């Protein structure tokens, strides 16, 4: 597994974990809009990182 593939799999795992945590948190104490917005921004950043690594691999 090359370093870029490793990074990509780490990022996608992190993204999945965050999505799961985000879904659960919607029904928790933190379900205010600021928290949700922060989580969405975090997921967006990971998504951009994934796209960037895919572009850089080409």
Coordinates of C-alpha atoms in Angstrom, one line a residue:
X1 CA 0.0 0.0 0.0
X2 CA 1.5 3.3 -1.1
X3 CA 1.6 6.3 1.2
X4 CA -1.1 8.1 -0.8
X5 CA -3.4 5.0 -0.7
X6 CA -2.8 4.7 3.0
X7 CA -3.7 8.4 3.5
X8 CA -6.8 8.0 1.4
X9 CA -8.0 5.0 3.3
X10 CA -7.3 6.8 6.6
X11 CA -9.2 9.8 5.4
X12 CA -12.2 7.8 4.2
X13 CA -12.2 5.8 7.5
X14 CA -12.1 9.1 9.4
X15 CA -14.9 10.4 7.3
X16 CA -17.1 7.4 7.9
X17 CA -16.4 7.6 11.7
X18 CA -17.3 11.2 11.7
X19 CA -20.5 10.7 9.8
X20 CA -21.5 8.0 12.2
X21 CA -20.7 10.2 15.2
X22 CA -22.5 13.1 13.5
X23 CA -25.7 11.0 13.0
X24 CA -25.7 9.9 16.6
X25 CA -25.0 13.3 17.9
X26 CA -28.1 14.8 16.2
X27 CA -30.2 13.2 18.9
X28 CA -27.8 14.0 21.7
X29 CA -27.3 17.0 23.9
X30 CA -25.2 18.7 21.1
X31 CA -28.0 18.9 18.6
X32 CA -27.7 22.6 18.3
X33 CA -27.2 24.2 14.9
X34 CA -23.7 25.5 15.6
X35 CA -22.5 22.0 16.5
X36 CA -24.1 20.5 13.4
X37 CA -22.6 23.2 11.2
X38 CA -19.1 22.5 12.6
X39 CA -19.5 18.8 12.0
X40 CA -20.6 19.4 8.4
X41 CA -17.6 21.7 7.8
X42 CA -15.3 19.0 9.2
X43 CA -16.8 16.4 6.9
X44 CA -16.5 18.8 4.0
X45 CA -12.8 19.3 4.7
X46 CA -12.2 15.6 4.8
X47 CA -14.1 15.2 1.5
X48 CA -11.9 17.9 -0.1
X49 CA -8.7 16.2 1.3
X50 CA -9.9 12.9 -0.3
X51 CA -10.5 14.6 -3.7
X52 CA -7.2 16.4 -3.5
X53 CA -5.2 13.1 -2.8
X54 CA -7.1 11.5 -5.7
X55 CA -6.1 14.3 -8.0
X56 CA -2.5 14.4 -6.8
X57 CA -2.2 10.6 -7.5
X58 CA -3.1 11.1 -11.2

